[in-house]
Structure formats: structure tokens, C-alpha cells
């Protein structure tokens, strides 16, 4: 009788483990951006790809990942300064990373931008970061950037509106 119960528990445990390994989605949540970077990279190593990110509260960010056929690498950019955000996403773009549009969010005064690099040859892109408190100014700046070949990639909020635009380069 005991061996039967032990076998049933072992089979159920193995089935639960297999089910967890076969889940289509994985949800990560943390308050620390350094922890999130590590968890995303670990999930990517297990075959997951970032789908979206969202703040739960001002101190926590939730990231949804999905099983993918290809492999991806991730870089998380988190900063409170617009100039730093511009520099860090430009550096990441030069290294072959592109912004995941639904994974740009605010966390308190910080803007968090998840960028991914796939196995395929990365497209050469440039990013422009716009930040302002006034919607009229944001409209004007987005229109000007659009006239220069940029398209809106992401919009996030913090103490001001932050728009990130992308342009393909040769």
C-alpha cells in the first residue's frame, strides 16, 4: 500500500514538473531591476521570450514571457535621466538589441526598457528619446521626429511623458 502511494506521488510530482516545464507562459515579478535582469536571462536560457512588462505598484514590475522557438538575449535599461536612457538604449542598439515595444514601462521615477537580441542578423536602428511634461510639446516633438523618419516604438509615463522612437539605418 505504501509503495503504491509512493508511486502515485512520484508520478504526480513528475507530471507537475513536466507541466511546469511545458507551460506556454512564465510570469516574473520583482522590485529590483538587477534581479529582474538575472531572472529574464535565466528564463531566456530556458527558451522564453519577453512579451510584455507592466508595473504592479510603484515598487514592483511584472514581466510576461512566452516559450519561443528561437533563442534571445536581453538587456534591461532602467534610469531616471533622459540623457542616460538615450545613451544606454543607443549603446544596446549598436550591440544588436532592439526594444520590445510592450515591455517599456515606468517604475516610480524610472523608465524601464527591455531590449532583445535574437539569433537572426539584427537590423540597424537608431532610437530617439523624447521627454516632456506637456502633451502639446510631446505632440510637436513626435511629429518632428516622424518627419525625420522615426516611428513611435513605446510610450511610458513617470513624472513626465517619455516617448521612444525608432528609425532604421543603413
PDB file of N, CA and C in Angstrom, residues 39-106:
ATOM      1  N   UNK A  39      16.720  37.207 -13.755  1.00  0.00           N
ATOM      2  CA  UNK A  39      15.603  36.272 -13.955  1.00  0.00           C
ATOM      3  C   UNK A  39      15.202  36.183 -15.429  1.00  0.00           C
ATOM      4  N   UNK A  40      15.213  37.299 -16.129  1.00  0.00           N
ATOM      5  CA  UNK A  40      14.875  37.289 -17.558  1.00  0.00           C
ATOM      6  C   UNK A  40      15.913  36.493 -18.336  1.00  0.00           C
ATOM      7  N   UNK A  41      17.184  36.709 -18.046  1.00  0.00           N
ATOM      8  CA  UNK A  41      18.235  35.963 -18.743  1.00  0.00           C
ATOM      9  C   UNK A  41      18.144  34.467 -18.450  1.00  0.00           C
ATOM     10  N   UNK A  42      17.824  34.105 -17.213  1.00  0.00           N
ATOM     11  CA  UNK A  42      17.673  32.689 -16.869  1.00  0.00           C
ATOM     12  C   UNK A  42      16.479  32.085 -17.621  1.00  0.00           C
ATOM     13  N   UNK A  43      15.384  32.823 -17.707  1.00  0.00           N
ATOM     14  CA  UNK A  43      14.205  32.335 -18.437  1.00  0.00           C
ATOM     15  C   UNK A  43      14.502  32.230 -19.934  1.00  0.00           C
ATOM     16  N   UNK A  44      15.236  33.194 -20.473  1.00  0.00           N
ATOM     17  CA  UNK A  44      15.601  33.154 -21.896  1.00  0.00           C
ATOM     18  C   UNK A  44      16.466  31.931 -22.182  1.00  0.00           C
ATOM     19  N   UNK A  45      17.324  31.583 -21.252  1.00  0.00           N
ATOM     20  CA  UNK A  45      18.165  30.390 -21.422  1.00  0.00           C
ATOM     21  C   UNK A  45      17.328  29.116 -21.435  1.00  0.00           C
ATOM     22  N   UNK A  46      16.131  29.172 -20.836  1.00  0.00           N
ATOM     23  CA  UNK A  46      15.213  28.026 -20.841  1.00  0.00           C
ATOM     24  C   UNK A  46      14.229  28.085 -22.016  1.00  0.00           C
ATOM     25  N   UNK A  47      14.411  29.045 -22.936  1.00  0.00           N
ATOM     26  CA  UNK A  47      13.588  29.088 -24.134  1.00  0.00           C
ATOM     27  C   UNK A  47      12.424  30.051 -24.102  1.00  0.00           C
ATOM     28  N   UNK A  48      12.433  31.027 -23.202  1.00  0.00           N
ATOM     29  CA  UNK A  48      11.343  32.004 -23.136  1.00  0.00           C
ATOM     30  C   UNK A  48      11.742  33.316 -23.800  1.00  0.00           C
ATOM     31  N   UNK A  49      10.724  34.032 -24.268  1.00  0.00           N
ATOM     32  CA  UNK A  49      10.890  35.336 -24.907  1.00  0.00           C
ATOM     33  C   UNK A  49       9.953  36.341 -24.238  1.00  0.00           C
ATOM     34  N   UNK A  50      10.438  37.566 -24.019  1.00  0.00           N
ATOM     35  CA  UNK A  50       9.642  38.605 -23.368  1.00  0.00           C
ATOM     36  C   UNK A  50       8.480  39.025 -24.266  1.00  0.00           C
ATOM     37  N   UNK A  51       7.293  39.102 -23.677  1.00  0.00           N
ATOM     38  CA  UNK A  51       6.097  39.553 -24.389  1.00  0.00           C
ATOM     39  C   UNK A  51       5.719  40.965 -23.953  1.00  0.00           C
ATOM     40  N   UNK A  52       5.659  41.202 -22.633  1.00  0.00           N
ATOM     41  CA  UNK A  52       5.204  42.493 -22.125  1.00  0.00           C
ATOM     42  C   UNK A  52       5.687  42.693 -20.699  1.00  0.00           C
ATOM     43  N   UNK A  53       5.668  43.951 -20.271  1.00  0.00           N
ATOM     44  CA  UNK A  53       6.001  44.300 -18.888  1.00  0.00           C
ATOM     45  C   UNK A  53       5.018  45.357 -18.416  1.00  0.00           C
ATOM     46  N   UNK A  54       4.784  45.349 -17.106  1.00  0.00           N
ATOM     47  CA  UNK A  54       3.852  46.304 -16.540  1.00  0.00           C
ATOM     48  C   UNK A  54       4.183  46.518 -15.069  1.00  0.00           C
ATOM     49  N   UNK A  55       4.003  47.743 -14.578  1.00  0.00           N
ATOM     50  CA  UNK A  55       4.194  47.949 -13.143  1.00  0.00           C
ATOM     51  C   UNK A  55       2.994  47.409 -12.381  1.00  0.00           C
ATOM     52  N   UNK A  56       3.259  46.737 -11.276  1.00  0.00           N
ATOM     53  CA  UNK A  56       2.162  46.280 -10.424  1.00  0.00           C
ATOM     54  C   UNK A  56       1.819  47.391  -9.446  1.00  0.00           C
ATOM     55  N   UNK A  57       2.837  47.896  -8.826  1.00  0.00           N
ATOM     56  CA  UNK A  57       2.747  49.051  -7.959  1.00  0.00           C
ATOM     57  C   UNK A  57       3.978  49.886  -8.271  1.00  0.00           C
ATOM     58  N   UNK A  58       4.168  50.966  -7.557  1.00  0.00           N
ATOM     59  CA  UNK A  58       5.334  51.797  -7.863  1.00  0.00           C
ATOM     60  C   UNK A  58       6.644  51.075  -7.599  1.00  0.00           C
ATOM     61  N   UNK A  59       6.613  49.981  -6.828  1.00  0.00           N
ATOM     62  CA  UNK A  59       7.865  49.314  -6.483  1.00  0.00           C
ATOM     63  C   UNK A  59       8.063  47.960  -7.160  1.00  0.00           C
ATOM     64  N   UNK A  60       7.097  47.455  -7.887  1.00  0.00           N
ATOM     65  CA  UNK A  60       7.220  46.121  -8.483  1.00  0.00           C
ATOM     66  C   UNK A  60       6.892  46.156  -9.972  1.00  0.00           C
ATOM     67  N   UNK A  61       7.633  45.365 -10.731  1.00  0.00           N
ATOM     68  CA  UNK A  61       7.386  45.231 -12.158  1.00  0.00           C
ATOM     69  C   UNK A  61       7.123  43.766 -12.467  1.00  0.00           C
ATOM     70  N   UNK A  62       6.133  43.534 -13.317  1.00  0.00           N
ATOM     71  CA  UNK A  62       5.769  42.187 -13.745  1.00  0.00           C
ATOM     72  C   UNK A  62       6.143  42.048 -15.217  1.00  0.00           C
ATOM     73  N   UNK A  63       6.831  40.951 -15.556  1.00  0.00           N
ATOM     74  CA  UNK A  63       7.221  40.690 -16.937  1.00  0.00           C
ATOM     75  C   UNK A  63       6.623  39.355 -17.361  1.00  0.00           C
ATOM     76  N   UNK A  64       5.927  39.355 -18.498  1.00  0.00           N
ATOM     77  CA  UNK A  64       5.329  38.143 -19.050  1.00  0.00           C
ATOM     78  C   UNK A  64       6.225  37.640 -20.176  1.00  0.00           C
ATOM     79  N   UNK A  65       6.559  36.352 -20.109  1.00  0.00           N
ATOM     80  CA  UNK A  65       7.380  35.716 -21.142  1.00  0.00           C
ATOM     81  C   UNK A  65       6.605  34.557 -21.736  1.00  0.00           C
ATOM     82  N   UNK A  66       6.970  34.185 -22.963  1.00  0.00           N
ATOM     83  CA  UNK A  66       6.308  33.096 -23.678  1.00  0.00           C
ATOM     84  C   UNK A  66       7.381  32.178 -24.257  1.00  0.00           C
ATOM     85  N   UNK A  67       7.062  30.871 -24.293  1.00  0.00           N
ATOM     86  CA  UNK A  67       8.001  29.931 -24.926  1.00  0.00           C
ATOM     87  C   UNK A  67       8.239  30.347 -26.367  1.00  0.00           C
ATOM     88  N   UNK A  68       9.473  30.266 -26.818  1.00  0.00           N
ATOM     89  CA  UNK A  68       9.831  30.654 -28.181  1.00  0.00           C
ATOM     90  C   UNK A  68      10.647  29.550 -28.836  1.00  0.00           C
ATOM     91  N   UNK A  69      10.588  29.500 -30.146  1.00  0.00           N
ATOM     92  CA  UNK A  69      11.375  28.512 -30.889  1.00  0.00           C
ATOM     93  C   UNK A  69      12.828  28.947 -31.005  1.00  0.00           C
ATOM     94  N   UNK A  70      13.052  30.252 -31.146  1.00  0.00           N
ATOM     95  CA  UNK A  70      14.399  30.789 -31.278  1.00  0.00           C
ATOM     96  C   UNK A  70      14.922  31.213 -29.904  1.00  0.00           C
ATOM     97  N   UNK A  71      16.207  31.491 -29.828  1.00  0.00           N
ATOM     98  CA  UNK A  71      16.779  31.946 -28.558  1.00  0.00           C
ATOM     99  C   UNK A  71      17.022  33.451 -28.614  1.00  0.00           C
ATOM    100  N   UNK A  72      16.927  34.074 -27.447  1.00  0.00           N
ATOM    101  CA  UNK A  72      17.060  35.517 -27.337  1.00  0.00           C
ATOM    102  C   UNK A  72      17.927  35.875 -26.135  1.00  0.00           C
ATOM    103  N   UNK A  73      18.551  37.046 -26.235  1.00  0.00           N
ATOM    104  CA  UNK A  73      19.292  37.638 -25.129  1.00  0.00           C
ATOM    105  C   UNK A  73      18.600  38.951 -24.783  1.00  0.00           C
ATOM    106  N   UNK A  74      18.718  39.353 -23.515  1.00  0.00           N
ATOM    107  CA  UNK A  74      18.021  40.560 -23.075  1.00  0.00           C
ATOM    108  C   UNK A  74      18.930  41.528 -22.341  1.00  0.00           C
ATOM    109  N   UNK A  75      18.600  42.788 -22.502  1.00  0.00           N
ATOM    110  CA  UNK A  75      19.245  43.849 -21.736  1.00  0.00           C
ATOM    111  C   UNK A  75      18.134  44.718 -21.170  1.00  0.00           C
ATOM    112  N   UNK A  76      18.200  44.963 -19.878  1.00  0.00           N
ATOM    113  CA  UNK A  76      17.231  45.815 -19.194  1.00  0.00           C
ATOM    114  C   UNK A  76      17.886  47.154 -18.919  1.00  0.00           C
ATOM    115  N   UNK A  77      17.280  48.210 -19.441  1.00  0.00           N
ATOM    116  CA  UNK A  77      17.759  49.566 -19.206  1.00  0.00           C
ATOM    117  C   UNK A  77      16.768  50.221 -18.249  1.00  0.00           C
ATOM    118  N   UNK A  78      17.283  50.738 -17.146  1.00  0.00           N
ATOM    119  CA  UNK A  78      16.427  51.392 -16.158  1.00  0.00           C
ATOM    120  C   UNK A  78      17.136  52.639 -15.651  1.00  0.00           C
ATOM    121  N   UNK A  79      16.492  53.782 -15.806  1.00  0.00           N
ATOM    122  CA  UNK A  79      17.118  55.033 -15.390  1.00  0.00           C
ATOM    123  C   UNK A  79      16.060  56.107 -15.155  1.00  0.00           C
ATOM    124  N   UNK A  80      16.459  57.128 -14.428  1.00  0.00           N
ATOM    125  CA  UNK A  80      15.569  58.265 -14.189  1.00  0.00           C
ATOM    126  C   UNK A  80      15.896  59.436 -15.105  1.00  0.00           C
ATOM    127  N   UNK A  81      17.068  59.409 -15.729  1.00  0.00           N
ATOM    128  CA  UNK A  81      17.518  60.530 -16.555  1.00  0.00           C
ATOM    129  C   UNK A  81      17.328  60.240 -18.038  1.00  0.00           C
ATOM    130  N   UNK A  82      16.769  61.190 -18.745  1.00  0.00           N
ATOM    131  CA  UNK A  82      16.506  61.050 -20.174  1.00  0.00           C
ATOM    132  C   UNK A  82      17.796  60.865 -20.967  1.00  0.00           C
ATOM    133  N   UNK A  83      18.824  61.638 -20.661  1.00  0.00           N
ATOM    134  CA  UNK A  83      20.093  61.535 -21.398  1.00  0.00           C
ATOM    135  C   UNK A  83      20.725  60.157 -21.199  1.00  0.00           C
ATOM    136  N   UNK A  84      20.626  59.629 -19.995  1.00  0.00           N
ATOM    137  CA  UNK A  84      21.165  58.296 -19.710  1.00  0.00           C
ATOM    138  C   UNK A  84      20.373  57.241 -20.471  1.00  0.00           C
ATOM    139  N   UNK A  85      19.057  57.391 -20.507  1.00  0.00           N
ATOM    140  CA  UNK A  85      18.205  56.454 -21.250  1.00  0.00           C
ATOM    141  C   UNK A  85      18.588  56.470 -22.731  1.00  0.00           C
ATOM    142  N   UNK A  86      18.750  57.651 -23.301  1.00  0.00           N
ATOM    143  CA  UNK A  86      19.132  57.780 -24.712  1.00  0.00           C
ATOM    144  C   UNK A  86      20.460  57.073 -24.970  1.00  0.00           C
ATOM    145  N   UNK A  87      21.451  57.339 -24.118  1.00  0.00           N
ATOM    146  CA  UNK A  87      22.778  56.752 -24.306  1.00  0.00           C
ATOM    147  C   UNK A  87      22.743  55.230 -24.168  1.00  0.00           C
ATOM    148  N   UNK A  88      22.060  54.721 -23.145  1.00  0.00           N
ATOM    149  CA  UNK A  88      22.063  53.282 -22.894  1.00  0.00           C
ATOM    150  C   UNK A  88      21.292  52.492 -23.951  1.00  0.00           C
ATOM    151  N   UNK A  89      20.175  53.007 -24.440  1.00  0.00           N
ATOM    152  CA  UNK A  89      19.466  52.257 -25.484  1.00  0.00           C
ATOM    153  C   UNK A  89      20.197  52.381 -26.820  1.00  0.00           C
ATOM    154  N   UNK A  90      20.891  53.498 -27.040  1.00  0.00           N
ATOM    155  CA  UNK A  90      21.698  53.625 -28.261  1.00  0.00           C
ATOM    156  C   UNK A  90      22.868  52.644 -28.233  1.00  0.00           C
ATOM    157  N   UNK A  91      23.513  52.520 -27.079  1.00  0.00           N
ATOM    158  CA  UNK A  91      24.612  51.555 -26.936  1.00  0.00           C
ATOM    159  C   UNK A  91      24.119  50.132 -27.164  1.00  0.00           C
ATOM    160  N   UNK A  92      22.961  49.815 -26.595  1.00  0.00           N
ATOM    161  CA  UNK A  92      22.389  48.474 -26.766  1.00  0.00           C
ATOM    162  C   UNK A  92      22.023  48.225 -28.229  1.00  0.00           C
ATOM    163  N   UNK A  93      21.495  49.243 -28.904  1.00  0.00           N
ATOM    164  CA  UNK A  93      21.145  49.095 -30.326  1.00  0.00           C
ATOM    165  C   UNK A  93      22.387  48.820 -31.160  1.00  0.00           C
ATOM    166  N   UNK A  94      23.480  49.480 -30.841  1.00  0.00           N
ATOM    167  CA  UNK A  94      24.739  49.238 -31.553  1.00  0.00           C
ATOM    168  C   UNK A  94      25.231  47.807 -31.328  1.00  0.00           C
ATOM    169  N   UNK A  95      24.877  47.223 -30.185  1.00  0.00           N
ATOM    170  CA  UNK A  95      25.264  45.844 -29.878  1.00  0.00           C
ATOM    171  C   UNK A  95      24.258  44.831 -30.435  1.00  0.00           C
ATOM    172  N   UNK A  96      23.242  45.315 -31.189  1.00  0.00           N
ATOM    173  CA  UNK A  96      22.298  44.417 -31.841  1.00  0.00           C
ATOM    174  C   UNK A  96      20.978  44.205 -31.119  1.00  0.00           C
ATOM    175  N   UNK A  97      20.721  44.952 -30.058  1.00  0.00           N
ATOM    176  CA  UNK A  97      19.465  44.821 -29.309  1.00  0.00           C
ATOM    177  C   UNK A  97      18.417  45.757 -29.873  1.00  0.00           C
ATOM    178  N   UNK A  98      17.148  45.327 -29.784  1.00  0.00           N
ATOM    179  CA  UNK A  98      16.012  46.170 -30.179  1.00  0.00           C
ATOM    180  C   UNK A  98      15.005  46.210 -29.045  1.00  0.00           C
ATOM    181  N   UNK A  99      14.299  47.294 -28.963  1.00  0.00           N
ATOM    182  CA  UNK A  99      13.303  47.474 -27.906  1.00  0.00           C
ATOM    183  C   UNK A  99      12.131  46.527 -28.125  1.00  0.00           C
ATOM    184  N   UNK A 100      11.652  45.932 -27.031  1.00  0.00           N
ATOM    185  CA  UNK A 100      10.414  45.156 -27.042  1.00  0.00           C
ATOM    186  C   UNK A 100       9.317  46.174 -26.712  1.00  0.00           C
ATOM    187  N   UNK A 101       8.516  46.599 -27.702  1.00  0.00           N
ATOM    188  CA  UNK A 101       7.596  47.728 -27.503  1.00  0.00           C
ATOM    189  C   UNK A 101       6.634  47.588 -26.318  1.00  0.00           C
ATOM    190  N   UNK A 102       6.126  46.397 -26.078  1.00  0.00           N
ATOM    191  CA  UNK A 102       5.182  46.233 -24.968  1.00  0.00           C
ATOM    192  C   UNK A 102       5.891  45.992 -23.637  1.00  0.00           C
ATOM    193  N   UNK A 103       7.209  46.125 -23.638  1.00  0.00           N
ATOM    194  CA  UNK A 103       7.989  45.920 -22.414  1.00  0.00           C
ATOM    195  C   UNK A 103       8.747  47.186 -22.030  1.00  0.00           C
ATOM    196  N   UNK A 104       8.106  48.321 -22.245  1.00  0.00           N
ATOM    197  CA  UNK A 104       8.625  49.609 -21.807  1.00  0.00           C
ATOM    198  C   UNK A 104       7.610  50.134 -20.805  1.00  0.00           C
ATOM    199  N   UNK A 105       8.075  50.452 -19.609  1.00  0.00           N
ATOM    200  CA  UNK A 105       7.146  50.856 -18.567  1.00  0.00           C
ATOM    201  C   UNK A 105       7.818  51.791 -17.582  1.00  0.00           C
ATOM    202  N   UNK A 106       7.016  52.414 -16.765  1.00  0.00           N
ATOM    203  CA  UNK A 106       7.540  53.258 -15.706  1.00  0.00           C
ATOM    204  C   UNK A 106       7.511  52.516 -14.385  1.00  0.00           C
TER     205      UNK A 106
END
